[in-house]
Amino acid sequence: MAFEFIQQALTEQAAQALLRTRAVSPHGLNFSSNDYLGLATHPELIAAWQAGANEYGVGSAGSPLVTGYCRAHAQLEEKLADLTGFESTLLFNSGYSANQALLKSLLSKDDLLVQDKLNHASLMEAGSLSPATMKRFKHNDLAHLQQILANRSEYENALLVTEGVFSMDGDQANLSAIAALAKQHDAWLLIDDAHGFGVVEQGLGSVKQQNLAASDVDLYMATFGKALGVSGAFVAADKAVVDYLVNFSKPYIYSTAMPAAMAVSIDKALDVMAEEQWRFMHLNSLINYFRHQCQARNITLLPSLSPIQPLIIGNALQALAVSEKLLQRGILVKAIRPPTVPKGSARLRITLSANHTMADVDLLLAALQEALVGGSVYE
Ligand SMILES: Cc1ncc(COP(=O)(O)O)c(C=O)c1O
């Protein structure tokens, strides 16, 4: 049989409790989604999408440089530039493609790419496929970063990449220290704020939260599929950089533009985010409450102030077992296993949303307590 490795690879995954399968999301209390503000089902976003579809149709029917780019896209890009303080922005269909676009079109053979070890797979993949030399520094370890940057002069250009809020740990990078190091070593700085935009600083993101100006950061990438509740992403940068991407980035040039109706819905999400400030307050109360209650129950979470509250189980099989027990009580918390997270750190990635009530969190706490004791994963 051709491609004999396929069955073998799947068998090996299963033997290590790492086989990935898709389940049509069951009904239940969802503590695994990235819908941090609870906007994915917001009636105003739905109505905006419907109105957008009535005006523009359901698809964009072309790539942005041919006929796919229309007024809705242009307006959204302008709004995002105003909001973030960058000169220019560019829409992408996903954060994955935005990261491919950035790393592959900006880096050349004689360049250095430096990434936090816990950066998202889309950044790692793009880095490996780019012709640059990629080095990774230990998670949030500024001394290690400095050590790597000490050899910066051996390379033509250098690009330093970190997340604002880390997707699997929920902690944050020290952006002002990282920006200072980037400046000191003449490196560009890219911040992937997929989990910070729409979440921290009233949704304005990690750069604003950490009191940096847009001019301290060369490239900013954030997504619409998480706190904003829709899908897609944008890159913010100087106009020349955006013009360069429009000319040389294949994921941008050779892909059908985001449906305009979706851009209309994202535009509305930005308005709702600004208007419904209670969402941020409520989300923060849920986070504080959940953390305190876990502490009272001896449930140890990673130190995170964001809606991402990871509970490390360690062993992949045990993580699956706890997740299954929670599901039996109607609570959806997926187990996240290697290689998405480092070996030995399989976890429940618990996420909170402004759509949850305190009573929902109480149900989660009770179910967790039972599932963890039953599974004897306290160590
Ligand atoms: C940090 C980070 N960057 C990029 C992405 C990719 O974004 P998207 O889901 O829009 O492709 C994700 C999530 O999937 C992410 O967590």
XYZ file of C-alpha atoms and ligand atoms in Angstrom:
395
model
C 0.000 0.000 0.000
C 1.256 3.465 -0.823
C 1.622 5.822 2.134
C 1.976 2.929 4.566
C 3.180 5.294 7.255
C -0.343 6.647 7.680
C -1.800 3.746 9.646
C 1.389 3.416 11.648
C 1.369 7.099 12.607
C -2.257 6.924 13.717
C -1.636 3.763 15.740
C 1.334 5.378 17.464
C -0.702 8.477 18.332
C -3.436 6.322 19.846
C -0.943 4.273 21.885
C 0.266 7.493 23.550
C -3.269 8.799 24.193
C -2.498 11.558 21.706
C -4.880 10.638 18.887
C -6.809 13.720 17.852
C -10.431 13.217 16.939
C -13.187 15.686 16.238
C -16.461 15.554 18.071
C -19.358 17.627 16.904
C -19.424 20.003 19.864
C -21.846 18.503 22.357
C -24.366 20.695 24.106
C -23.420 21.677 27.581
C -21.755 24.386 29.535
C -18.809 25.326 27.387
C -15.598 26.206 29.252
C -13.331 25.591 26.277
C -14.214 28.236 23.733
C -12.283 31.405 22.943
C -15.481 33.455 22.882
C -14.203 35.454 25.860
C -16.645 38.356 25.542
C -19.572 36.148 24.574
C -20.043 37.932 21.247
C -20.278 34.897 18.934
C -24.033 34.709 19.453
C -24.695 38.415 20.007
C -27.915 39.466 18.209
C -26.381 42.706 16.920
C -23.470 40.852 15.324
C -25.854 38.374 13.733
C -28.024 41.201 12.421
C -24.943 43.001 11.076
C -23.844 39.870 9.227
C -27.340 39.478 7.755
C -27.444 43.124 6.684
C -23.962 42.756 5.196
C -25.065 39.676 3.259
C -28.080 41.566 1.919
C -25.837 44.373 0.741
C -22.768 42.483 -0.506
C -23.836 38.832 -0.893
C -22.457 35.937 1.103
C -19.039 35.654 -0.506
C -16.445 38.129 -1.720
C -16.026 36.221 -5.000
C -12.447 37.242 -5.546
C -9.040 37.832 -4.029
C -8.458 41.313 -2.582
C -6.283 42.476 -5.487
C -8.824 41.389 -8.094
C -12.391 42.188 -7.053
C -12.755 40.872 -3.497
C -11.901 44.068 -1.612
C -14.817 46.406 -0.998
C -15.982 49.315 1.126
C -16.736 47.146 4.162
C -13.134 45.889 4.221
C -11.672 49.365 3.768
C -13.838 50.793 6.565
C -12.882 48.017 8.949
C -9.180 48.471 8.196
C -9.459 52.198 8.922
C -11.321 51.586 12.143
C -8.666 49.129 13.297
C -5.893 51.610 12.517
C -7.696 54.258 14.627
C -8.234 51.809 17.456
C -4.684 50.457 17.609
C -2.832 53.662 16.706
C -0.933 52.046 13.815
C -0.652 53.816 10.478
C -2.226 51.012 8.483
C -3.890 47.611 8.828
C -4.575 44.628 6.578
C -7.302 41.985 6.909
C -6.634 38.247 6.655
C -8.954 35.246 6.636
C -7.244 33.784 9.679
C -4.521 34.401 12.191
C -2.801 31.342 10.800
C -2.494 32.870 7.351
C -1.534 36.297 8.744
C 1.395 34.718 10.588
C 2.452 32.780 7.478
C 2.250 35.988 5.473
C 4.394 37.949 7.903
C 7.201 35.526 8.583
C 7.513 34.177 5.067
C 7.454 37.466 3.229
C 9.562 39.556 5.604
C 12.447 37.184 6.348
C 15.359 36.152 4.132
C 18.211 33.696 4.336
C 20.612 35.955 6.239
C 18.056 37.003 8.855
C 17.493 35.921 12.436
C 14.052 35.030 13.811
C 13.750 34.840 17.593
C 10.619 33.364 19.141
C 9.313 32.613 22.616
C 9.232 28.812 22.990
C 5.510 28.861 23.716
C 4.544 30.858 20.629
C 1.624 29.430 18.673
C 2.094 26.638 16.123
C 1.271 29.032 13.255
C 4.326 31.135 14.178
C 6.582 28.130 14.679
C 5.507 26.591 11.401
C 5.966 29.829 9.480
C 9.366 30.274 11.122
C 10.515 26.796 10.115
C 9.357 27.371 6.548
C 10.997 30.780 6.267
C 14.602 30.872 5.029
C 15.786 32.676 8.182
C 17.639 31.092 11.096
C 15.096 30.517 13.890
C 16.071 30.523 17.558
C 13.716 30.075 20.474
C 14.084 31.538 23.945
C 12.729 29.926 27.105
C 9.209 31.071 27.829
C 9.215 34.673 29.091
C 12.917 34.365 29.966
C 14.439 37.760 29.237
C 17.959 36.699 30.208
C 17.844 33.879 27.664
C 16.424 36.237 25.059
C 19.246 38.686 25.698
C 21.778 35.875 25.321
C 20.380 34.977 21.906
C 20.248 38.596 20.802
C 23.914 39.016 21.741
C 24.753 37.329 18.400
C 22.403 39.586 16.466
C 25.263 41.215 14.519
C 25.931 37.962 12.629
C 22.654 38.490 10.772
C 21.307 41.041 8.340
C 17.875 41.673 9.914
C 16.357 40.321 13.105
C 12.710 39.780 14.010
C 11.608 39.071 17.564
C 8.186 37.470 18.048
C 6.121 36.990 21.181
C 2.499 36.585 22.048
C 0.828 39.250 24.195
C -1.308 36.779 26.169
C -0.150 33.180 25.705
C -2.768 30.895 24.221
C -2.221 27.783 26.315
C -0.837 29.249 29.570
C -2.856 32.466 29.762
C 0.089 34.440 31.119
C 1.507 37.590 29.529
C 4.811 38.698 28.065
C 6.643 41.647 29.570
C 6.275 43.735 26.445
C 8.053 46.867 27.587
C 11.181 44.876 28.500
C 10.966 42.936 25.233
C 10.463 46.126 23.207
C 13.499 47.667 24.920
C 15.623 44.628 24.049
C 14.382 44.710 20.462
C 15.362 48.354 20.198
C 18.730 47.828 21.848
C 19.599 45.018 19.413
C 18.083 46.609 16.331
C 15.485 43.870 15.949
C 11.941 44.258 14.701
C 9.202 43.291 17.118
C 6.048 41.347 16.177
C 3.349 40.837 18.789
C 0.707 38.163 18.220
C -2.143 39.375 20.408
C -4.735 36.776 19.412
C -5.709 36.317 23.067
C -5.098 39.889 24.240
C -7.039 41.910 21.680
C -10.652 42.147 22.806
C -9.622 40.991 26.274
C -7.140 43.211 28.097
C -7.353 46.989 28.513
C -11.048 47.122 27.647
C -10.293 45.109 24.537
C -7.635 47.445 23.190
C -4.997 44.784 23.667
C -1.635 44.091 25.265
C 0.340 46.945 23.663
C -1.964 49.588 25.125
C -2.272 47.713 28.410
C 1.491 47.746 28.875
C 1.711 51.450 28.026
C 3.608 51.003 24.800
C 2.974 53.183 21.788
C 2.359 51.743 18.347
C 5.769 53.184 17.429
C 7.420 50.821 19.975
C 6.113 47.809 18.053
C 6.813 47.163 14.373
C 4.135 44.576 13.673
C 0.948 43.736 15.536
C -1.291 40.771 14.675
C -4.627 40.009 16.297
C -7.554 37.779 15.456
C -11.335 38.187 15.287
C -12.155 34.540 16.005
C -11.605 34.746 19.735
C -12.828 37.643 21.915
C -14.460 39.362 18.935
C -16.584 36.270 18.363
C -16.311 36.130 14.558
C -13.305 34.902 12.523
C -10.346 36.299 10.606
C -7.420 38.488 11.621
C -5.540 41.689 10.935
C -1.974 42.916 10.794
C -1.179 46.473 11.893
C 2.039 48.242 10.923
C 3.459 51.239 9.075
C 1.838 51.897 5.714
C 4.990 50.840 3.843
C 4.922 47.426 5.555
C 1.262 46.932 4.679
C 1.963 47.997 1.076
C 4.798 45.469 1.012
C 2.503 42.672 2.233
C -0.093 43.615 -0.376
C 2.605 43.251 -3.043
C 4.602 40.273 -1.824
C 2.617 38.177 0.630
C 1.201 35.105 -1.085
C -1.349 34.166 1.612
C -2.837 37.629 1.086
C -2.608 37.873 -2.682
C -3.684 34.371 -3.643
C -6.651 33.823 -1.361
C -10.292 34.806 -1.664
C -10.974 37.895 0.430
C -12.896 37.655 3.683
C -16.641 37.891 2.933
C -17.680 41.545 3.202
C -20.651 40.533 5.367
C -18.181 39.122 7.846
C -16.238 42.400 7.838
C -19.520 44.195 8.634
C -20.093 41.831 11.539
C -16.529 42.327 12.877
C -17.045 46.096 12.607
C -20.150 45.710 14.768
C -18.230 43.543 17.247
C -15.793 46.442 17.772
C -18.732 48.774 18.508
C -20.350 46.331 20.919
C -17.014 45.805 22.654
C -16.748 49.560 23.285
C -20.400 49.977 24.298
C -20.923 46.970 26.555
C -18.245 47.607 29.123
C -20.034 45.346 31.603
C -18.608 42.397 29.669
C -15.068 43.209 30.817
C -16.121 43.825 34.406
C -18.156 40.646 34.564
C -15.404 38.569 32.943
C -12.863 39.849 35.471
C -15.208 39.044 38.358
C -15.590 35.509 37.003
C -11.819 35.116 36.700
C -11.222 36.337 40.278
C -14.025 34.231 41.668
C -12.884 31.084 39.865
C -9.276 31.492 40.988
C -10.217 32.106 44.627
C -12.592 29.180 44.702
C -9.991 26.873 43.145
C -7.476 27.950 45.737
C -9.980 27.219 48.502
C -10.422 23.721 47.048
C -6.697 23.038 46.605
C -7.045 23.023 42.839
C -3.838 24.503 41.469
C -4.076 26.648 38.361
C -1.261 28.221 36.388
C -0.728 31.861 37.409
C -2.938 33.583 34.857
C -5.007 36.747 35.103
C -6.602 36.198 31.692
C -9.763 34.225 30.818
C -7.459 31.262 30.028
C -7.127 29.311 33.290
C -5.056 26.160 32.732
C -5.143 23.237 35.121
C -2.121 21.045 34.488
C -2.805 17.316 34.744
C 0.477 16.117 33.236
C -0.425 12.770 31.784
C -2.400 12.822 28.513
C -4.569 9.812 29.347
C -5.511 11.263 32.735
C -6.303 14.624 31.171
C -8.687 12.862 28.770
C -10.280 10.973 31.659
C -10.949 14.142 33.663
C -12.344 15.870 30.592
C -14.657 12.885 29.995
C -15.889 12.978 33.589
C -16.709 16.661 33.281
C -18.575 15.972 30.070
C -20.690 13.371 31.839
C -21.834 16.232 34.076
C -22.626 18.356 31.048
C -19.483 20.467 31.238
C -17.253 20.880 28.221
C -13.560 21.328 29.027
C -11.297 19.810 26.413
C -8.005 18.180 27.302
C -5.075 19.828 25.527
C -2.244 17.424 24.901
C 1.239 17.430 23.322
C 2.386 18.577 20.839
C 0.024 21.548 21.334
C 1.553 21.881 24.808
C 4.972 20.608 25.991
C 5.353 16.909 26.878
C 4.175 16.046 30.379
C 1.994 19.146 30.609
C -1.337 17.856 29.279
C -3.987 20.085 30.745
C -7.507 21.224 30.997
C -7.504 24.609 29.295
C -10.421 26.178 31.129
C -11.669 29.375 29.558
C -14.137 31.844 30.979
C -16.541 33.995 29.010
C -18.674 37.041 29.772
C -21.636 34.818 28.862
C -21.038 32.639 31.928
C -22.834 33.316 35.180
C -21.408 32.839 38.681
C -23.760 29.850 38.972
C -22.147 28.331 35.841
C -18.749 28.687 37.474
C -20.081 27.032 40.631
C -21.202 24.073 38.540
C -17.742 23.859 36.983
C -16.072 24.022 40.404
C -18.219 21.260 41.846
C -17.662 19.052 38.815
C -13.914 19.687 38.847
C -13.624 18.831 42.494
C -15.379 15.561 41.944
C -13.559 14.644 38.742
C -10.118 15.427 40.140
C -10.539 13.478 43.361
C -12.081 10.532 41.538
C -9.211 10.511 39.047
C -6.625 10.859 41.853
C -4.692 13.456 39.913
C -3.804 15.540 42.954
C -0.082 15.112 43.457
C -1.590 32.938 19.469
C -2.361 32.542 18.252
N -1.982 33.024 17.058
C -2.636 32.699 15.929
C -3.731 31.866 15.957
C -4.409 31.513 14.681
O -5.545 32.277 14.542
P -6.778 31.747 13.671
O -7.519 30.797 14.528
O -7.528 32.971 13.319
O -6.184 31.075 12.465
C -4.181 31.357 17.188
C -5.374 30.499 17.340
O -5.756 29.645 16.709
C -3.471 31.693 18.352
O -3.840 31.191 19.541
